[in-house]
Amino acid sequence: MAGTAVQAVAGLVASIVLARLVGPEGFGRFAVALATVGLTLNILSLRLSILITRATTQELAGHHGSLYFTALFTETLLAGCVSLVWLSLSGLWDIWTLLLVLSQCLAHWVGCNKAFYERAMAYAQLAMVETAAVLGGNAAAVFLALGGAGEAALYLRELIIGGFLFVTLGTCGALTFRPLRRISIAELSLLVREARSVWLDGVLEGGFQRLTTLAASLVSTDRETGYFFMAQSLAMRPHQLLAPLTTRVASNWYRTMPTGEERRRGRDQLLLLTGGLLVLCAVLMIWLADPLVPAVLGTQWQGAVPVLRAMAGIVVFLTLFEVLRIYAFVVRRERYVLMARIAQYTALAGFAVLPAATSGVVTLGIAVSAAFTVAFFVLWFTMNRHPRA
């Protein structure tokens, strides 16, 4: 939790400095390239970290260990190639997007590979390395931007973070290496069957933010896409700070409760506590966005103010939805989460086609807020229709 808080603060401070030095257009181009690569990885990933975590020690020591390692290498290489083709067809191909593909594929590989090591519960060591990587990457990006690197600093930050994690975790023995081998059709089918239950929710969850960024690029200029990307990043900061408590800690907290009634009561208490805090954050954001955004980020970001205000629903309902989602997984009601995800995407599509209030990205901001709001209430009413859930 401490590491997450430090990373969130460091990311916010660095984003403020970079926003003043790089400008909305640079952030917009970077956001589109990042969303393209991220969406490709999101779709093609089998969520192997989850499969590695829940496998037995005997399985990983034998056949499954080399199978998972080979599959991880293969999906990372495939996602990198597809990303390069997509960026090239989109006219975004240059040396910086090439470095971005490399850094994101490296980060994906490291993120999944470290699941082998996480089985030993060495969270303190991992937290220190990950926090150091984020601090170092953001500090380097700020110094590069101050030195005149411009938007290249955004791409180099991702490469520095990914490279630092790879070198540091590899040096301390936290990365696992196995010989690559051929994967048969039968083994591939088995992997897909193992992963399909977590793959779909992962795609729907991880694809949402990236799809909205790509949608913003289709309905607006690079500058307005930059407004949207920055506003969405700021609106998600409260969730980033609360996530360790409302997801990782809460999931274990629910499991300690002996009865369903106590679990529901604990869930509702957490919703009330975080909901009150988040409503206050949303009100303050709407009230203070106009004076603070141009004062902190620079007058060139004035156009992000209406987009940020339109995203007040993200501030309130993203975390509340995650509280319910984690609870649903603990009590094995995954199908309710899928129903809520479908409602979320449906609401996004429905609200996104409404006439624009001032610009396309403002309407898209309203649609994203509405999507999280609808997802929360669909999941809430579905869970409460079945009181034993």
PDB file of C-alpha atoms in Angstrom, residues 2-260:
ATOM      1  CA  ALA A   2       2.837   2.376   0.822  1.00  0.00           C
ATOM      2  CA  GLY A   3       4.527   1.565  -2.463  1.00  0.00           C
ATOM      3  CA  THR A   4       1.328   2.233  -4.381  1.00  0.00           C
ATOM      4  CA  ALA A   5       0.872   5.592  -2.649  1.00  0.00           C
ATOM      5  CA  VAL A   6       4.450   6.622  -3.431  1.00  0.00           C
ATOM      6  CA  GLN A   7       4.051   5.575  -7.066  1.00  0.00           C
ATOM      7  CA  ALA A   8       0.768   7.497  -7.384  1.00  0.00           C
ATOM      8  CA  VAL A   9       2.245  10.685  -5.943  1.00  0.00           C
ATOM      9  CA  ALA A  10       5.405  10.388  -8.041  1.00  0.00           C
ATOM     10  CA  GLY A  11       3.345   9.796 -11.172  1.00  0.00           C
ATOM     11  CA  LEU A  12       1.135  12.803 -10.433  1.00  0.00           C
ATOM     12  CA  VAL A  13       4.068  15.152  -9.786  1.00  0.00           C
ATOM     13  CA  ALA A  14       5.873  13.967 -12.911  1.00  0.00           C
ATOM     14  CA  SER A  15       2.700  14.313 -14.995  1.00  0.00           C
ATOM     15  CA  ILE A  16       2.289  17.911 -13.835  1.00  0.00           C
ATOM     16  CA  VAL A  17       5.836  18.820 -14.843  1.00  0.00           C
ATOM     17  CA  LEU A  18       5.653  16.912 -18.130  1.00  0.00           C
ATOM     18  CA  ALA A  19       2.269  18.447 -18.940  1.00  0.00           C
ATOM     19  CA  ARG A  20       3.750  21.929 -18.712  1.00  0.00           C
ATOM     20  CA  LEU A  21       6.784  21.002 -20.807  1.00  0.00           C
ATOM     21  CA  VAL A  22       5.301  18.667 -23.417  1.00  0.00           C
ATOM     22  CA  GLY A  23       1.812  20.066 -24.019  1.00  0.00           C
ATOM     23  CA  PRO A  24      -1.529  18.487 -24.991  1.00  0.00           C
ATOM     24  CA  GLU A  25      -0.566  17.509 -28.542  1.00  0.00           C
ATOM     25  CA  GLY A  26       2.422  15.456 -27.407  1.00  0.00           C
ATOM     26  CA  PHE A  27       0.365  13.747 -24.723  1.00  0.00           C
ATOM     27  CA  GLY A  28      -2.366  13.038 -27.269  1.00  0.00           C
ATOM     28  CA  ARG A  29      -0.041  11.277 -29.712  1.00  0.00           C
ATOM     29  CA  PHE A  30       1.580   9.315 -26.895  1.00  0.00           C
ATOM     30  CA  ALA A  31      -1.811   8.294 -25.492  1.00  0.00           C
ATOM     31  CA  VAL A  32      -2.976   6.882 -28.835  1.00  0.00           C
ATOM     32  CA  ALA A  33       0.219   4.871 -29.332  1.00  0.00           C
ATOM     33  CA  LEU A  34       0.120   3.600 -25.738  1.00  0.00           C
ATOM     34  CA  ALA A  35      -3.547   2.604 -26.046  1.00  0.00           C
ATOM     35  CA  THR A  36      -2.847   0.767 -29.310  1.00  0.00           C
ATOM     36  CA  VAL A  37      -0.055  -1.345 -27.834  1.00  0.00           C
ATOM     37  CA  GLY A  38      -1.883  -1.841 -24.544  1.00  0.00           C
ATOM     38  CA  LEU A  39      -5.085  -2.995 -26.229  1.00  0.00           C
ATOM     39  CA  THR A  40      -3.159  -5.506 -28.354  1.00  0.00           C
ATOM     40  CA  LEU A  41      -1.458  -6.963 -25.272  1.00  0.00           C
ATOM     41  CA  ASN A  42      -4.762  -6.978 -23.417  1.00  0.00           C
ATOM     42  CA  ILE A  43      -6.505  -9.030 -26.096  1.00  0.00           C
ATOM     43  CA  LEU A  44      -3.694 -11.473 -26.838  1.00  0.00           C
ATOM     44  CA  SER A  45      -2.663 -12.141 -23.239  1.00  0.00           C
ATOM     45  CA  LEU A  46      -3.870 -15.421 -21.712  1.00  0.00           C
ATOM     46  CA  ARG A  47      -3.493 -13.995 -18.158  1.00  0.00           C
ATOM     47  CA  LEU A  48      -0.707 -16.477 -17.521  1.00  0.00           C
ATOM     48  CA  SER A  49       0.202 -14.834 -14.207  1.00  0.00           C
ATOM     49  CA  ILE A  50      -3.068 -16.131 -12.739  1.00  0.00           C
ATOM     50  CA  LEU A  51      -2.447 -19.624 -14.118  1.00  0.00           C
ATOM     51  CA  ILE A  52       1.078 -19.584 -12.698  1.00  0.00           C
ATOM     52  CA  THR A  53      -0.115 -18.406  -9.297  1.00  0.00           C
ATOM     53  CA  ARG A  54      -2.751 -21.103  -8.860  1.00  0.00           C
ATOM     54  CA  ALA A  55      -0.641 -24.009 -10.213  1.00  0.00           C
ATOM     55  CA  THR A  56       0.928 -26.427  -7.751  1.00  0.00           C
ATOM     56  CA  THR A  57       4.659 -26.433  -7.055  1.00  0.00           C
ATOM     57  CA  GLN A  58       4.937 -29.878  -8.605  1.00  0.00           C
ATOM     58  CA  GLU A  59       3.228 -28.738 -11.813  1.00  0.00           C
ATOM     59  CA  LEU A  60       5.555 -25.752 -12.225  1.00  0.00           C
ATOM     60  CA  ALA A  61       8.631 -27.859 -11.544  1.00  0.00           C
ATOM     61  CA  GLY A  62       7.714 -30.101 -14.435  1.00  0.00           C
ATOM     62  CA  HIS A  63       5.667 -29.880 -17.597  1.00  0.00           C
ATOM     63  CA  HIS A  64       3.534 -26.827 -16.774  1.00  0.00           C
ATOM     64  CA  GLY A  65       6.486 -24.598 -15.895  1.00  0.00           C
ATOM     65  CA  SER A  66       8.100 -24.795 -19.329  1.00  0.00           C
ATOM     66  CA  LEU A  67       4.681 -24.650 -21.013  1.00  0.00           C
ATOM     67  CA  TYR A  68       3.733 -21.388 -19.273  1.00  0.00           C
ATOM     68  CA  PHE A  69       7.168 -19.873 -19.924  1.00  0.00           C
ATOM     69  CA  THR A  70       7.025 -20.705 -23.632  1.00  0.00           C
ATOM     70  CA  ALA A  71       3.442 -19.438 -23.904  1.00  0.00           C
ATOM     71  CA  LEU A  72       4.436 -16.159 -22.224  1.00  0.00           C
ATOM     72  CA  PHE A  73       7.322 -15.652 -24.649  1.00  0.00           C
ATOM     73  CA  THR A  74       5.091 -16.500 -27.625  1.00  0.00           C
ATOM     74  CA  GLU A  75       2.178 -14.213 -26.691  1.00  0.00           C
ATOM     75  CA  THR A  76       4.572 -11.325 -25.963  1.00  0.00           C
ATOM     76  CA  LEU A  77       6.330 -11.711 -29.322  1.00  0.00           C
ATOM     77  CA  LEU A  78       3.009 -12.037 -31.164  1.00  0.00           C
ATOM     78  CA  ALA A  79       1.552  -8.953 -29.445  1.00  0.00           C
ATOM     79  CA  GLY A  80       4.663  -6.960 -30.301  1.00  0.00           C
ATOM     80  CA  CYS A  81       4.434  -7.882 -33.993  1.00  0.00           C
ATOM     81  CA  VAL A  82       0.699  -7.121 -34.161  1.00  0.00           C
ATOM     82  CA  SER A  83       1.261  -3.774 -32.410  1.00  0.00           C
ATOM     83  CA  LEU A  84       3.928  -2.781 -34.933  1.00  0.00           C
ATOM     84  CA  VAL A  85       1.622  -3.625 -37.843  1.00  0.00           C
ATOM     85  CA  TRP A  86      -1.292  -1.721 -36.249  1.00  0.00           C
ATOM     86  CA  LEU A  87       0.845   1.360 -35.571  1.00  0.00           C
ATOM     87  CA  SER A  88       2.225   1.259 -39.097  1.00  0.00           C
ATOM     88  CA  LEU A  89      -1.249   1.050 -40.656  1.00  0.00           C
ATOM     89  CA  SER A  90      -2.396   3.905 -38.409  1.00  0.00           C
ATOM     90  CA  GLY A  91       0.456   6.145 -39.552  1.00  0.00           C
ATOM     91  CA  LEU A  92       1.980   6.244 -36.059  1.00  0.00           C
ATOM     92  CA  TRP A  93       5.167   4.362 -36.879  1.00  0.00           C
ATOM     93  CA  ASP A  94       8.447   6.030 -35.828  1.00  0.00           C
ATOM     94  CA  ILE A  95      11.441   5.315 -33.598  1.00  0.00           C
ATOM     95  CA  TRP A  96       9.565   6.403 -30.470  1.00  0.00           C
ATOM     96  CA  THR A  97       6.582   4.122 -31.013  1.00  0.00           C
ATOM     97  CA  LEU A  98       9.050   1.310 -31.734  1.00  0.00           C
ATOM     98  CA  LEU A  99      10.611   1.945 -28.311  1.00  0.00           C
ATOM     99  CA  LEU A 100       7.119   2.043 -26.793  1.00  0.00           C
ATOM    100  CA  VAL A 101       6.277  -1.385 -28.217  1.00  0.00           C
ATOM    101  CA  LEU A 102       9.557  -2.728 -26.832  1.00  0.00           C
ATOM    102  CA  SER A 103       8.970  -1.227 -23.383  1.00  0.00           C
ATOM    103  CA  GLN A 104       5.352  -2.384 -23.097  1.00  0.00           C
ATOM    104  CA  CYS A 105       6.163  -5.922 -24.253  1.00  0.00           C
ATOM    105  CA  LEU A 106       9.056  -6.036 -21.802  1.00  0.00           C
ATOM    106  CA  ALA A 107       6.816  -4.786 -18.988  1.00  0.00           C
ATOM    107  CA  HIS A 108       4.184  -7.379 -19.875  1.00  0.00           C
ATOM    108  CA  TRP A 109       6.725 -10.200 -19.895  1.00  0.00           C
ATOM    109  CA  VAL A 110       8.227  -9.127 -16.566  1.00  0.00           C
ATOM    110  CA  GLY A 111       4.790  -8.607 -15.007  1.00  0.00           C
ATOM    111  CA  CYS A 112       3.686 -12.133 -15.860  1.00  0.00           C
ATOM    112  CA  ASN A 113       7.050 -13.792 -15.244  1.00  0.00           C
ATOM    113  CA  LYS A 114       7.365 -12.434 -11.713  1.00  0.00           C
ATOM    114  CA  ALA A 115       4.289 -14.512 -10.792  1.00  0.00           C
ATOM    115  CA  PHE A 116       6.699 -17.457 -10.443  1.00  0.00           C
ATOM    116  CA  TYR A 117       8.536 -15.483  -7.763  1.00  0.00           C
ATOM    117  CA  GLU A 118       5.420 -14.012  -6.113  1.00  0.00           C
ATOM    118  CA  ARG A 119       4.427 -17.517  -5.071  1.00  0.00           C
ATOM    119  CA  ALA A 120       7.077 -17.168  -2.345  1.00  0.00           C
ATOM    120  CA  MET A 121       5.120 -14.150  -0.974  1.00  0.00           C
ATOM    121  CA  ALA A 122       8.136 -11.832  -1.296  1.00  0.00           C
ATOM    122  CA  TYR A 123       5.920  -8.767  -1.637  1.00  0.00           C
ATOM    123  CA  ALA A 124       8.155  -6.387   0.315  1.00  0.00           C
ATOM    124  CA  GLN A 125      11.085  -6.932  -2.036  1.00  0.00           C
ATOM    125  CA  LEU A 126       8.906  -6.658  -5.127  1.00  0.00           C
ATOM    126  CA  ALA A 127       7.268  -3.478  -3.832  1.00  0.00           C
ATOM    127  CA  MET A 128      10.639  -1.829  -3.277  1.00  0.00           C
ATOM    128  CA  VAL A 129      11.869  -2.717  -6.764  1.00  0.00           C
ATOM    129  CA  GLU A 130       8.639  -1.643  -8.470  1.00  0.00           C
ATOM    130  CA  THR A 131       8.488   1.633  -6.548  1.00  0.00           C
ATOM    131  CA  ALA A 132      12.142   2.370  -7.336  1.00  0.00           C
ATOM    132  CA  ALA A 133      11.474   1.703 -11.027  1.00  0.00           C
ATOM    133  CA  VAL A 134       8.531   4.109 -11.121  1.00  0.00           C
ATOM    134  CA  LEU A 135      10.406   6.796  -9.185  1.00  0.00           C
ATOM    135  CA  GLY A 136      13.473   6.434 -11.395  1.00  0.00           C
ATOM    136  CA  GLY A 137      11.480   6.431 -14.615  1.00  0.00           C
ATOM    137  CA  ASN A 138       9.475   9.516 -13.704  1.00  0.00           C
ATOM    138  CA  ALA A 139      12.546  11.396 -12.454  1.00  0.00           C
ATOM    139  CA  ALA A 140      14.440  10.577 -15.652  1.00  0.00           C
ATOM    140  CA  ALA A 141      11.486  11.708 -17.795  1.00  0.00           C
ATOM    141  CA  VAL A 142      11.309  15.034 -15.958  1.00  0.00           C
ATOM    142  CA  PHE A 143      15.050  15.667 -16.396  1.00  0.00           C
ATOM    143  CA  LEU A 144      14.853  14.691 -20.084  1.00  0.00           C
ATOM    144  CA  ALA A 145      11.926  17.051 -20.656  1.00  0.00           C
ATOM    145  CA  LEU A 146      13.720  19.862 -18.831  1.00  0.00           C
ATOM    146  CA  GLY A 147      16.689  19.193 -21.099  1.00  0.00           C
ATOM    147  CA  GLY A 148      14.546  19.705 -24.190  1.00  0.00           C
ATOM    148  CA  ALA A 149      13.602  16.124 -25.084  1.00  0.00           C
ATOM    149  CA  GLY A 150       9.954  17.093 -25.532  1.00  0.00           C
ATOM    150  CA  GLU A 151       7.414  14.302 -25.928  1.00  0.00           C
ATOM    151  CA  ALA A 152      10.245  11.776 -26.375  1.00  0.00           C
ATOM    152  CA  ALA A 153      10.531  11.898 -22.569  1.00  0.00           C
ATOM    153  CA  LEU A 154       7.138  10.141 -22.320  1.00  0.00           C
ATOM    154  CA  TYR A 155       8.301   7.202 -24.422  1.00  0.00           C
ATOM    155  CA  LEU A 156      11.702   6.983 -22.727  1.00  0.00           C
ATOM    156  CA  ARG A 157      10.021   6.906 -19.312  1.00  0.00           C
ATOM    157  CA  GLU A 158       8.228   3.672 -20.230  1.00  0.00           C
ATOM    158  CA  LEU A 159      11.455   2.135 -21.557  1.00  0.00           C
ATOM    159  CA  ILE A 160      13.397   3.095 -18.427  1.00  0.00           C
ATOM    160  CA  ILE A 161      10.767   1.605 -16.109  1.00  0.00           C
ATOM    161  CA  GLY A 162      10.527  -1.640 -18.082  1.00  0.00           C
ATOM    162  CA  GLY A 163      14.290  -1.966 -18.450  1.00  0.00           C
ATOM    163  CA  PHE A 164      14.918  -1.223 -14.764  1.00  0.00           C
ATOM    164  CA  LEU A 165      12.438  -3.886 -13.695  1.00  0.00           C
ATOM    165  CA  PHE A 166      13.931  -6.459 -16.048  1.00  0.00           C
ATOM    166  CA  VAL A 167      17.531  -5.841 -14.961  1.00  0.00           C
ATOM    167  CA  THR A 168      16.814  -5.465 -11.242  1.00  0.00           C
ATOM    168  CA  LEU A 169      14.427  -8.395 -10.864  1.00  0.00           C
ATOM    169  CA  GLY A 170      16.683 -10.545 -13.025  1.00  0.00           C
ATOM    170  CA  THR A 171      19.725  -9.649 -10.932  1.00  0.00           C
ATOM    171  CA  CYS A 172      18.022 -10.512  -7.635  1.00  0.00           C
ATOM    172  CA  GLY A 173      16.711 -13.815  -8.970  1.00  0.00           C
ATOM    173  CA  ALA A 174      13.060 -12.792  -9.156  1.00  0.00           C
ATOM    174  CA  LEU A 175      12.686 -13.758 -12.831  1.00  0.00           C
ATOM    175  CA  THR A 176      12.329 -17.348 -14.003  1.00  0.00           C
ATOM    176  CA  PHE A 177      13.937 -18.691 -17.160  1.00  0.00           C
ATOM    177  CA  ARG A 178      13.077 -22.029 -18.751  1.00  0.00           C
ATOM    178  CA  PRO A 179      14.023 -23.571 -22.098  1.00  0.00           C
ATOM    179  CA  LEU A 180      11.577 -22.793 -24.897  1.00  0.00           C
ATOM    180  CA  ARG A 181       9.815 -25.706 -26.490  1.00  0.00           C
ATOM    181  CA  ARG A 182       7.163 -26.471 -29.089  1.00  0.00           C
ATOM    182  CA  ILE A 183       3.539 -26.149 -27.930  1.00  0.00           C
ATOM    183  CA  SER A 184       1.187 -28.723 -29.426  1.00  0.00           C
ATOM    184  CA  ILE A 185      -2.374 -27.999 -30.514  1.00  0.00           C
ATOM    185  CA  ALA A 186      -3.666 -30.052 -27.581  1.00  0.00           C
ATOM    186  CA  GLU A 187      -1.575 -28.027 -25.124  1.00  0.00           C
ATOM    187  CA  LEU A 188      -2.725 -24.763 -26.679  1.00  0.00           C
ATOM    188  CA  SER A 189      -6.356 -25.865 -26.349  1.00  0.00           C
ATOM    189  CA  LEU A 190      -5.740 -26.732 -22.706  1.00  0.00           C
ATOM    190  CA  LEU A 191      -4.191 -23.317 -22.060  1.00  0.00           C
ATOM    191  CA  VAL A 192      -7.142 -21.545 -23.663  1.00  0.00           C
ATOM    192  CA  ARG A 193      -9.614 -23.575 -21.596  1.00  0.00           C
ATOM    193  CA  GLU A 194      -7.690 -22.782 -18.423  1.00  0.00           C
ATOM    194  CA  ALA A 195      -7.523 -19.071 -19.182  1.00  0.00           C
ATOM    195  CA  ARG A 196     -10.927 -18.342 -20.723  1.00  0.00           C
ATOM    196  CA  SER A 197     -12.709 -17.700 -17.419  1.00  0.00           C
ATOM    197  CA  VAL A 198     -10.300 -14.898 -16.466  1.00  0.00           C
ATOM    198  CA  TRP A 199      -9.501 -13.762 -20.011  1.00  0.00           C
ATOM    199  CA  LEU A 200     -12.905 -12.303 -20.828  1.00  0.00           C
ATOM    200  CA  ASP A 201     -13.193 -10.180 -17.684  1.00  0.00           C
ATOM    201  CA  GLY A 202      -9.586  -9.108 -18.157  1.00  0.00           C
ATOM    202  CA  VAL A 203     -10.241  -7.998 -21.723  1.00  0.00           C
ATOM    203  CA  LEU A 204     -13.371  -6.092 -20.747  1.00  0.00           C
ATOM    204  CA  GLU A 205     -11.649  -4.451 -17.789  1.00  0.00           C
ATOM    205  CA  GLY A 206      -8.304  -3.654 -19.375  1.00  0.00           C
ATOM    206  CA  GLY A 207      -9.725  -2.694 -22.747  1.00  0.00           C
ATOM    207  CA  PHE A 208     -12.151  -0.058 -21.516  1.00  0.00           C
ATOM    208  CA  GLN A 209      -9.712   2.780 -20.846  1.00  0.00           C
ATOM    209  CA  ARG A 210      -7.696   2.037 -23.978  1.00  0.00           C
ATOM    210  CA  LEU A 211     -10.778   1.898 -26.192  1.00  0.00           C
ATOM    211  CA  THR A 212     -11.996   5.254 -24.894  1.00  0.00           C
ATOM    212  CA  THR A 213      -8.603   6.815 -25.620  1.00  0.00           C
ATOM    213  CA  LEU A 214      -8.682   5.468 -29.176  1.00  0.00           C
ATOM    214  CA  ALA A 215     -12.270   6.692 -29.521  1.00  0.00           C
ATOM    215  CA  ALA A 216     -11.150  10.163 -28.429  1.00  0.00           C
ATOM    216  CA  SER A 217      -8.501  10.165 -31.158  1.00  0.00           C
ATOM    217  CA  LEU A 218     -11.182   9.357 -33.756  1.00  0.00           C
ATOM    218  CA  VAL A 219     -13.510  12.212 -32.799  1.00  0.00           C
ATOM    219  CA  SER A 220     -10.933  14.918 -32.056  1.00  0.00           C
ATOM    220  CA  THR A 221      -7.482  16.329 -32.708  1.00  0.00           C
ATOM    221  CA  ASP A 222      -4.229  15.336 -31.001  1.00  0.00           C
ATOM    222  CA  ARG A 223      -4.667  18.302 -28.672  1.00  0.00           C
ATOM    223  CA  GLU A 224      -8.162  17.290 -27.564  1.00  0.00           C
ATOM    224  CA  THR A 225      -7.043  13.669 -27.202  1.00  0.00           C
ATOM    225  CA  GLY A 226      -4.358  14.993 -24.875  1.00  0.00           C
ATOM    226  CA  TYR A 227      -7.064  16.773 -22.857  1.00  0.00           C
ATOM    227  CA  PHE A 228      -9.019  13.541 -22.607  1.00  0.00           C
ATOM    228  CA  PHE A 229      -5.984  11.445 -21.631  1.00  0.00           C
ATOM    229  CA  MET A 230      -4.913  13.873 -18.900  1.00  0.00           C
ATOM    230  CA  ALA A 231      -8.454  14.293 -17.547  1.00  0.00           C
ATOM    231  CA  GLN A 232      -8.949  10.529 -17.358  1.00  0.00           C
ATOM    232  CA  SER A 233      -5.598  10.107 -15.635  1.00  0.00           C
ATOM    233  CA  LEU A 234      -6.481  12.733 -13.019  1.00  0.00           C
ATOM    234  CA  ALA A 235      -9.979  11.321 -12.478  1.00  0.00           C
ATOM    235  CA  MET A 236      -8.503   7.877 -11.753  1.00  0.00           C
ATOM    236  CA  ARG A 237      -5.983   9.076  -9.150  1.00  0.00           C
ATOM    237  CA  PRO A 238      -8.344   8.600  -6.162  1.00  0.00           C
ATOM    238  CA  HIS A 239      -8.948   5.008  -7.237  1.00  0.00           C
ATOM    239  CA  GLN A 240      -5.223   4.402  -7.617  1.00  0.00           C
ATOM    240  CA  LEU A 241      -4.684   5.524  -4.032  1.00  0.00           C
ATOM    241  CA  LEU A 242      -7.594   3.491  -2.629  1.00  0.00           C
ATOM    242  CA  ALA A 243      -7.156   0.348  -4.745  1.00  0.00           C
ATOM    243  CA  PRO A 244      -4.804  -1.526  -2.366  1.00  0.00           C
ATOM    244  CA  LEU A 245      -7.410  -1.200   0.395  1.00  0.00           C
ATOM    245  CA  THR A 246     -10.569  -1.688  -1.652  1.00  0.00           C
ATOM    246  CA  THR A 247      -9.320  -4.629  -3.734  1.00  0.00           C
ATOM    247  CA  ARG A 248      -6.320  -6.579  -2.421  1.00  0.00           C
ATOM    248  CA  VAL A 249      -6.937  -6.043   1.307  1.00  0.00           C
ATOM    249  CA  ALA A 250     -10.718  -6.207   0.988  1.00  0.00           C
ATOM    250  CA  SER A 251     -10.657  -9.545  -0.818  1.00  0.00           C
ATOM    251  CA  ASN A 252      -8.794 -11.165   2.066  1.00  0.00           C
ATOM    252  CA  TRP A 253     -10.955  -9.325   4.606  1.00  0.00           C
ATOM    253  CA  TYR A 254     -14.126 -10.812   3.094  1.00  0.00           C
ATOM    254  CA  ARG A 255     -12.642 -14.302   3.355  1.00  0.00           C
ATOM    255  CA  THR A 256     -12.050 -13.924   7.107  1.00  0.00           C
ATOM    256  CA  MET A 257     -15.758 -13.413   7.771  1.00  0.00           C
ATOM    257  CA  PRO A 258     -17.491 -16.646   8.805  1.00  0.00           C
ATOM    258  CA  THR A 259     -20.993 -15.861   7.504  1.00  0.00           C
ATOM    259  CA  GLY A 260     -22.518 -14.357   4.392  1.00  0.00           C
TER     260      GLY A 260
END
